XYZ file of C-alpha atoms in Angstrom:
583
model
C 110.435 57.587 156.046
C 106.705 57.288 156.705
C 105.488 58.108 160.158
C 102.866 56.134 162.003
C 100.058 57.587 164.079
C 98.522 55.990 167.154
C 95.180 54.223 166.757
C 92.123 56.459 166.506
C 88.509 55.983 167.497
C 85.879 54.708 166.799
C 87.957 51.644 165.918
C 91.674 50.920 166.049
C 93.235 52.220 162.828
C 96.880 52.483 161.857
C 97.839 55.291 159.516
C 101.064 55.348 157.512
C 101.617 58.798 156.040
C 103.562 59.472 152.821
C 104.589 55.891 152.158
C 106.965 55.831 149.149
C 106.017 53.749 146.095
C 108.787 53.665 143.490
C 107.680 53.547 139.873
C 109.458 51.724 137.066
C 111.093 54.959 135.865
C 112.424 55.743 139.362
C 109.847 58.374 140.311
C 108.689 58.004 143.912
C 104.974 58.536 144.486
C 103.524 59.042 147.955
C 100.581 57.271 149.537
C 98.644 57.452 152.809
C 97.563 54.064 154.105
C 94.746 53.492 156.579
C 94.490 49.902 157.854
C 93.220 47.797 160.732
C 95.164 48.126 163.972
C 96.120 44.485 164.358
C 99.568 44.070 162.793
C 98.934 40.469 161.722
C 95.749 41.255 159.755
C 95.914 40.756 155.983
C 93.226 42.987 154.509
C 91.706 43.533 151.092
C 92.764 46.889 149.664
C 90.660 49.771 148.373
C 92.996 51.953 146.337
C 92.596 55.365 144.736
C 95.043 57.331 142.572
C 94.383 60.910 141.502
C 95.400 64.572 141.355
C 93.317 66.214 144.095
C 95.785 66.123 146.976
C 95.433 63.259 149.468
C 96.101 65.597 152.387
C 93.485 68.200 151.430
C 90.437 67.893 153.652
C 87.125 67.649 151.798
C 85.732 70.347 154.079
C 88.577 72.755 153.308
C 89.003 72.161 149.602
C 85.320 71.907 148.696
C 83.362 73.726 151.401
C 80.193 74.375 149.379
C 79.976 70.757 148.211
C 80.565 69.524 151.770
C 77.881 71.776 153.233
C 75.320 70.740 150.614
C 76.103 67.057 151.087
C 75.859 67.095 154.875
C 72.725 69.251 154.782
C 70.884 67.058 152.298
C 72.330 63.705 153.399
C 73.217 63.766 157.106
C 74.134 60.080 156.987
C 77.231 60.949 154.930
C 78.896 62.497 157.972
C 77.407 60.216 160.634
C 79.365 57.487 162.405
C 82.751 59.023 161.649
C 84.946 61.813 163.017
C 85.301 63.138 159.434
C 88.961 63.891 160.141
C 90.086 61.904 157.115
C 87.438 62.924 154.612
C 88.993 63.534 151.198
C 87.287 64.625 147.970
C 85.676 61.745 146.085
C 87.454 58.845 147.794
C 86.292 56.506 150.546
C 86.205 57.610 154.189
C 88.581 55.152 155.922
C 86.611 55.367 159.167
C 83.710 53.676 157.360
C 85.888 50.978 155.776
C 88.841 50.151 158.024
C 86.636 48.923 160.900
C 85.044 46.632 158.326
C 88.412 45.032 157.637
C 89.727 47.018 154.668
C 93.021 48.790 154.051
C 92.484 52.119 152.268
C 95.361 53.365 150.111
C 95.355 56.925 148.742
C 98.037 57.740 146.186
C 98.837 61.228 144.990
C 99.185 60.909 141.230
C 102.401 61.937 139.515
C 102.929 65.695 139.749
C 100.111 66.235 142.266
C 100.029 66.620 146.034
C 103.125 65.103 147.564
C 104.120 63.070 144.480
C 106.772 64.714 142.240
C 106.926 64.566 138.460
C 105.244 66.003 135.397
C 101.513 66.597 135.751
C 100.137 64.980 132.591
C 96.481 64.238 133.215
C 94.809 61.048 131.942
C 98.059 60.027 130.234
C 99.444 56.558 129.571
C 102.108 57.243 132.208
C 99.398 57.834 134.797
C 97.744 54.554 133.833
C 101.084 52.761 134.138
C 101.629 54.353 137.564
C 98.229 53.167 138.748
C 98.961 49.686 137.411
C 102.196 49.587 139.405
C 100.513 50.941 142.547
C 97.931 48.143 142.351
C 100.631 45.499 142.042
C 102.591 47.088 144.895
C 99.582 47.220 147.221
C 98.637 43.630 146.485
C 102.132 42.466 147.463
C 102.322 44.147 150.895
C 102.416 42.057 154.066
C 99.231 43.696 155.339
C 97.354 42.914 152.082
C 95.376 39.784 151.249
C 96.611 40.232 147.634
C 93.220 41.447 146.389
C 92.925 45.084 145.344
C 89.712 46.920 144.544
C 89.455 50.391 143.037
C 86.940 52.829 144.498
C 86.263 56.518 144.021
C 84.260 59.125 142.153
C 84.941 61.022 138.928
C 88.695 61.139 138.190
C 89.245 58.259 140.605
C 86.544 56.372 138.710
C 87.556 57.332 135.190
C 91.068 55.987 135.541
C 89.656 52.634 136.648
C 88.453 51.890 133.114
C 91.916 52.561 131.692
C 93.908 50.490 134.147
C 91.412 47.605 134.259
C 91.820 47.230 130.501
C 95.546 46.652 131.212
C 94.674 43.664 133.467
C 96.915 44.056 136.538
C 97.272 40.694 138.279
C 96.332 41.980 141.754
C 93.226 43.849 140.607
C 90.181 41.929 141.818
C 87.221 44.324 141.282
C 86.371 47.909 140.337
C 83.497 50.156 141.426
C 83.297 53.003 138.918
C 81.154 55.697 140.547
C 80.345 58.311 137.894
C 83.409 58.001 135.688
C 83.704 58.583 131.950
C 86.016 56.535 129.733
C 85.966 58.182 126.277
C 88.173 61.259 126.600
C 86.860 62.769 123.378
C 83.127 62.034 123.311
C 82.353 62.175 127.032
C 84.549 65.016 128.236
C 86.618 67.113 125.850
C 84.408 67.481 122.775
C 80.712 66.702 122.887
C 79.711 65.807 119.360
C 82.932 67.480 118.239
C 82.216 70.752 120.083
C 84.918 71.807 122.556
C 83.741 71.915 126.189
C 85.542 74.470 128.380
C 85.076 72.455 131.573
C 88.555 70.899 131.325
C 90.258 74.289 131.253
C 88.443 75.604 134.303
C 88.702 72.280 136.147
C 92.474 72.153 135.781
C 92.787 75.727 137.011
C 90.406 75.357 139.961
C 90.946 71.813 141.210
C 94.266 70.482 139.937
C 96.786 73.299 139.552
C 95.846 74.455 143.069
C 97.287 71.220 144.526
C 100.132 70.648 142.063
C 103.283 69.221 143.609
C 105.729 72.045 144.275
C 103.265 74.644 145.517
C 104.669 74.008 148.976
C 104.040 76.964 151.269
C 101.678 78.457 148.685
C 99.386 75.461 149.057
C 97.202 74.129 151.891
C 98.192 72.007 154.874
C 96.878 68.663 156.018
C 94.637 69.539 159.006
C 95.556 66.281 160.781
C 99.352 66.200 160.357
C 100.141 69.821 159.543
C 102.182 68.669 156.539
C 102.121 70.700 153.344
C 99.624 69.073 150.978
C 101.717 69.901 147.883
C 105.117 68.837 149.181
C 107.894 70.653 151.035
C 109.345 72.519 148.060
C 107.920 75.865 146.922
C 108.446 76.480 143.213
C 107.802 79.608 141.183
C 104.802 79.919 138.918
C 107.049 79.461 135.882
C 108.603 76.315 137.350
C 105.196 74.863 138.127
C 103.941 75.600 134.606
C 106.985 73.835 133.144
C 106.025 70.703 135.099
C 102.417 70.798 133.871
C 101.453 69.788 130.343
C 99.304 72.221 128.398
C 96.168 70.099 128.555
C 93.836 72.851 127.397
C 96.075 73.730 124.486
C 96.096 70.091 123.412
C 92.295 69.934 123.459
C 91.990 73.173 121.519
C 94.436 72.072 118.852
C 92.993 68.585 118.378
C 89.508 68.837 116.884
C 89.479 65.257 115.589
C 90.111 61.950 117.344
C 93.826 61.137 117.217
C 96.492 59.335 119.252
C 96.191 61.867 122.085
C 92.567 60.936 122.733
C 93.072 57.250 121.998
C 95.850 57.076 124.603
C 93.320 58.295 127.140
C 90.459 56.038 126.004
C 90.590 52.322 126.914
C 89.426 49.328 124.943
C 86.551 48.454 127.249
C 86.245 44.981 125.784
C 89.594 44.122 127.429
C 88.205 44.595 130.934
C 87.738 41.218 132.612
C 87.483 41.930 136.356
C 84.114 42.152 138.112
C 82.770 45.680 137.870
C 80.048 47.851 139.313
C 79.256 50.882 137.159
C 77.277 53.578 138.990
C 75.780 56.252 136.725
C 73.900 59.496 137.385
C 70.926 60.545 135.232
C 71.878 64.164 135.891
C 75.503 63.951 134.742
C 74.883 65.784 131.476
C 78.239 66.696 129.970
C 80.466 64.351 131.968
C 80.532 60.722 133.114
C 76.970 59.496 132.463
C 77.581 58.177 128.961
C 80.789 56.478 130.107
C 79.090 54.514 132.839
C 76.503 53.139 130.435
C 79.007 52.441 127.658
C 81.392 50.870 130.158
C 78.709 48.544 131.424
C 77.545 47.554 127.945
C 80.943 47.072 126.346
C 83.162 45.734 129.144
C 84.315 42.188 128.479
C 83.777 41.068 132.056
C 81.195 38.305 132.493
C 80.507 39.709 135.978
C 79.241 43.267 135.635
C 76.482 45.354 137.155
C 74.929 48.737 136.445
C 73.416 51.020 139.087
C 71.781 54.330 138.132
C 70.829 57.090 140.562
C 70.064 60.789 140.653
C 71.147 63.650 142.863
C 74.533 65.269 143.278
C 77.710 63.951 141.716
C 79.512 63.106 144.940
C 76.962 62.661 147.778
C 75.526 59.279 146.806
C 78.960 57.706 147.076
C 79.135 58.630 150.791
C 75.526 57.896 151.766
C 74.522 54.767 153.639
C 72.942 53.587 150.378
C 76.160 54.068 148.413
C 78.467 52.599 151.061
C 76.232 49.570 151.588
C 76.034 48.916 147.842
C 79.808 49.112 147.420
C 80.445 47.081 150.568
C 78.264 44.200 149.395
C 80.118 44.249 146.077
C 83.624 44.400 147.524
C 82.934 41.978 150.378
C 81.857 39.424 147.800
C 84.821 39.806 145.443
C 87.623 40.883 147.810
C 86.698 38.894 150.925
C 84.719 35.968 149.543
C 81.755 36.769 151.814
C 78.300 35.721 150.650
C 76.606 39.114 150.750
C 73.879 38.088 148.364
C 75.712 39.859 145.545
C 75.421 36.819 143.320
C 71.686 37.540 143.313
C 72.128 41.283 142.663
C 70.111 42.318 139.586
C 72.262 43.109 136.585
C 70.706 46.581 136.454
C 69.436 48.523 139.470
C 67.622 51.728 138.550
C 66.327 54.668 140.493
C 63.630 55.674 138.025
C 62.995 59.414 138.101
C 59.636 61.050 138.739
C 58.553 64.544 137.771
C 58.676 65.717 141.398
C 62.368 64.794 141.610
C 61.835 61.623 143.640
C 62.824 58.135 142.528
C 61.490 54.612 142.627
C 63.984 51.736 142.722
C 63.560 48.890 140.279
C 65.546 45.854 139.192
C 66.127 45.101 135.516
C 67.992 42.417 133.611
C 69.680 44.412 130.841
C 70.544 47.814 129.390
C 68.863 49.144 127.343
C 65.859 47.721 129.126
C 64.576 44.428 127.787
C 61.020 45.492 126.895
C 61.863 48.925 125.504
C 59.411 50.126 122.883
C 61.568 52.285 120.610
C 59.151 54.921 119.412
C 59.632 57.661 116.842
C 58.196 61.060 117.692
C 58.137 63.076 114.477
C 59.059 66.755 114.303
C 56.906 68.806 111.976
C 56.989 72.184 110.289
C 54.157 73.133 112.692
C 56.595 72.758 115.652
C 54.821 69.635 116.871
C 56.356 66.438 118.236
C 54.137 63.399 117.807
C 54.149 59.630 117.364
C 51.634 60.223 114.584
C 53.205 60.632 111.163
C 52.808 64.282 110.056
C 51.093 65.048 106.769
C 52.753 68.437 106.261
C 56.086 69.492 104.818
C 58.032 72.720 104.830
C 60.962 74.399 106.554
C 61.675 76.265 109.781
C 64.579 78.614 110.329
C 66.303 79.806 113.490
C 69.212 82.042 114.450
C 71.831 79.755 115.981
C 72.653 82.126 118.823
C 69.010 82.653 119.740
C 66.548 80.427 121.576
C 66.233 77.981 118.689
C 63.088 75.984 117.930
C 61.059 73.904 120.396
C 58.878 71.045 119.205
C 56.127 70.068 121.651
C 54.038 66.973 122.204
C 50.417 67.202 123.142
C 49.806 66.550 126.857
C 50.242 62.847 127.571
C 46.873 61.152 128.067
C 48.282 58.701 130.616
C 51.373 58.265 132.742
C 54.278 57.212 130.504
C 57.794 56.074 131.363
C 60.815 57.032 129.263
C 64.023 55.317 130.391
C 67.085 54.786 128.236
C 69.238 56.406 125.556
C 67.654 58.532 122.844
C 68.592 59.854 119.427
C 67.348 62.344 116.877
C 67.556 62.676 113.119
C 67.379 66.076 111.492
C 67.686 67.422 107.985
C 69.286 70.829 108.041
C 71.120 73.443 106.072
C 73.265 76.326 107.241
C 74.027 79.697 105.742
C 77.715 78.915 106.393
C 80.021 75.887 106.113
C 79.060 74.412 109.500
C 76.578 74.486 112.384
C 76.646 73.364 116.010
C 73.568 71.520 117.224
C 72.472 71.541 120.855
C 69.464 69.295 121.455
C 67.576 69.568 124.727
C 64.894 67.130 125.838
C 62.545 68.944 128.232
C 59.485 68.301 130.417
C 56.618 70.788 130.840
C 53.789 70.744 133.359
C 50.123 71.273 132.386
C 50.549 75.049 132.786
C 53.456 75.075 130.326
C 56.180 75.623 132.921
C 59.372 73.665 132.427
C 60.164 71.037 135.051
C 63.882 70.884 135.812
C 65.877 68.456 137.914
C 68.722 68.382 140.376
C 71.622 67.326 138.195
C 75.004 65.983 139.200
C 76.251 69.547 139.719
C 73.625 71.980 138.465
C 70.321 72.085 140.419
C 68.327 73.095 137.323
C 68.991 70.606 134.527
C 66.645 69.515 131.714
C 65.747 65.880 131.068
C 68.611 65.138 128.662
C 70.950 66.728 126.162
C 72.809 65.880 122.970
C 75.336 67.710 120.821
C 76.763 67.538 117.307
C 78.892 69.689 115.042
C 77.329 69.155 111.620
C 80.697 68.724 109.914
C 81.270 65.740 112.271
C 78.136 63.919 111.106
C 80.022 60.909 109.665
C 78.866 57.685 111.324
C 80.588 54.387 112.038
C 77.998 51.874 110.735
C 79.480 48.988 112.701
C 79.291 50.753 116.076
C 76.094 52.745 115.581
C 72.721 51.690 116.933
C 69.434 53.396 116.074
C 69.312 54.564 119.703
C 73.007 55.520 119.902
C 74.591 56.834 116.700
C 78.396 56.578 116.822
C 80.274 59.391 115.118
C 83.823 58.693 113.981
C 85.152 62.244 114.482
C 88.020 61.332 112.158
C 87.333 63.829 109.389
C 85.388 67.021 108.801
C 82.695 67.132 106.132
C 82.028 70.799 105.579
C 78.526 71.910 104.686
C 77.758 73.559 101.391
C 75.901 76.736 102.403
C 72.128 76.343 102.117
C 72.382 72.734 100.942
C 70.527 70.326 103.292
C 72.161 67.246 104.840
C 70.900 64.551 107.205
C 72.434 64.305 110.676
C 71.942 61.857 113.532
C 72.413 63.174 117.064
C 73.072 61.073 120.160
C 71.138 62.110 123.270
C 72.572 60.819 126.532
C 70.490 58.344 128.599
C 67.712 59.633 130.803
C 64.742 58.497 132.858
C 61.388 60.076 133.617
C 57.884 58.942 134.455
C 55.832 61.553 132.609
C 52.577 62.237 134.483
C 49.319 62.464 132.588
C 48.770 66.023 131.422
C 52.498 66.799 131.079
C 54.239 67.405 127.748
C 57.678 66.764 126.288
C 59.606 69.300 124.283
C 62.673 68.974 122.067
C 64.601 72.180 121.601
C 67.020 72.523 118.682
C 69.423 75.437 119.067
C 72.982 76.544 118.352
C 74.226 77.248 121.873
C 74.033 75.837 125.381
C 70.717 75.446 127.159
C 70.025 78.064 129.832
C 67.602 77.681 132.702
C 65.103 80.523 133.014
C 66.007 81.404 136.572
C 68.888 82.422 138.833
C 72.290 80.789 138.347
C 73.750 78.441 140.945
C 77.361 78.219 142.091
C 79.857 75.895 143.761
C 83.129 76.929 145.381
C 85.121 74.595 143.125
C 83.458 75.714 139.882
C 84.560 78.807 137.989
C 81.438 79.705 136.031
C 77.906 80.354 137.292
C 75.723 77.350 136.511
C 72.686 78.120 134.362
C 71.350 74.672 133.534
C 74.405 72.937 132.073
C 76.579 73.158 135.155
C 80.224 73.765 134.208
C 79.860 71.817 130.947
C 79.488 74.685 128.522
C 80.774 75.257 125.018
C 81.825 78.892 124.829
C 85.370 78.897 123.499
C 85.426 81.595 120.791
C 88.343 80.002 118.953
C 86.474 76.722 118.610
C 83.225 78.466 117.651
C 84.142 81.512 115.511
C 81.124 83.725 114.964
C 81.811 83.909 111.240
C 80.831 80.230 110.979
C 78.669 79.350 113.973
C 76.652 82.555 114.418
C 74.491 81.618 111.492
C 71.005 80.912 110.207
C 70.044 77.230 110.320
C 67.095 75.783 108.429
C 65.359 72.526 109.324
C 63.770 70.709 106.404
C 60.640 68.555 106.646
C 60.387 66.969 103.207
C 59.363 63.555 104.571
C 58.580 62.164 108.063
C 61.917 60.313 108.197
C 63.780 63.612 107.831
C 63.071 64.703 111.393
C 62.257 62.503 114.353
C 63.158 61.837 117.956
C 63.624 58.181 118.941
C 62.520 57.621 122.541
C 62.674 54.536 124.787
C 59.126 54.011 126.056
C 58.841 51.469 128.863
C 55.569 49.508 129.121
C 53.987 48.600 132.430
C 54.153 51.992 134.146
C 50.988 53.489 132.673
C 48.115 54.772 134.765
């Protein structure tokens, strides 16, 4: 039976710990519920469902992330005791006094919920669907449920919203991908090792059944991972081999499709909050989700900075509160006048300027081709030279540079590149890096979602995955099918189109852009950074690296790649120039 705590300050709040929610297959999940102290209050619900352990304190599970957040954004920890802070979900002390019930559900197989841990699966989506319907039917609920949370808690919102639960009234997707293949597992077909390390570091550590081997809830003293302590072998048997599945499945198949929603089926009001610096996870999904969702009521917000902090800042809370108050409470917060797109446009010094827009991509975008040449230049002027350039795929690659910009120039939106290449082997992995350089030739890097030294933007493609879907492709966002491999004939050139994830920068006069083409991950020329919840040192790509030797055997991918410049249309970078910000 759930236990109930006495009210806490700064406002009366009832807490029901470990409330059972029975799923359609009989599995009982556990939820903590934070709600207003008056027993007769019927509140809108903010619900989250995920694998990170609802009883694990943010400060204990993610100490480095907590320290950075509170140091850089003191408002995130102000006005609350921080006793109930939990990784990437709302702080109830900032929402319950405002009239909301906050429901945190441990997903199946995680925390205090038993069952098989099968991440991103259809069963998880069904569980979340049933949790939404359950929460909307409780006596303390006003029958309107909103979904809030970052990352995993955001990603699963796309999937369940496409299923259209009756009680779901609005979703706020804060940095959450939706395409399991393209935005997480395999960038351009290249396997990303983040999922393996993430499961080991953040999920398996709070798997249900760790019992005494796991942490304790600092408020209740209860074991975060349930009362039973299983052996390592027993835990492994209750955890699907996610990494093995990703390794084995190079092409899009039913496994990935099960974990990728039809965004067009989403009808509820949605707020999609993206991060320019989320290179390798989430960013693309927030933009695609906004563009493709079927909802007639949808908004896009784009910010910079760390992956988690903005969600907890006064800015983030106020934005979400205006959204949820409007759709869950019926309060006129002015949201009906909220611009469809709210951007924090990035400057070279790492600061931002906020601006309202009416569409994405931006309405007045001037799509401009910058041509790559055999002289290693990058220019809007059509080159009058031809030739070839060769690079070793495991070296630094080739960098094509613009001349210094004569005036301030804004680039905001998605980008794409076309290359003509040949490889000495049957394949080649392409890593494209859009970079900014100051007048002295030093690269300007930015504080990304996780890595403090990220370039402007990145794109990836395995050349054998170059097949395009003509119906879904746009000049500014090529769409690769990833349904068959088209091996290269050694030394025979082919054309490839590479998607580069959305970015924003106001390029100052005197600064230059560079496009680097290489065969391995970008690396920042400086010391690596680290986070307590990340396994690998971060050298410019954060944890989103592509270093699995089985996916990238040296016999194929440690090769010589040649770029061919037979005509201007063989090699160009398509950039979204935004008029009106020149000086």
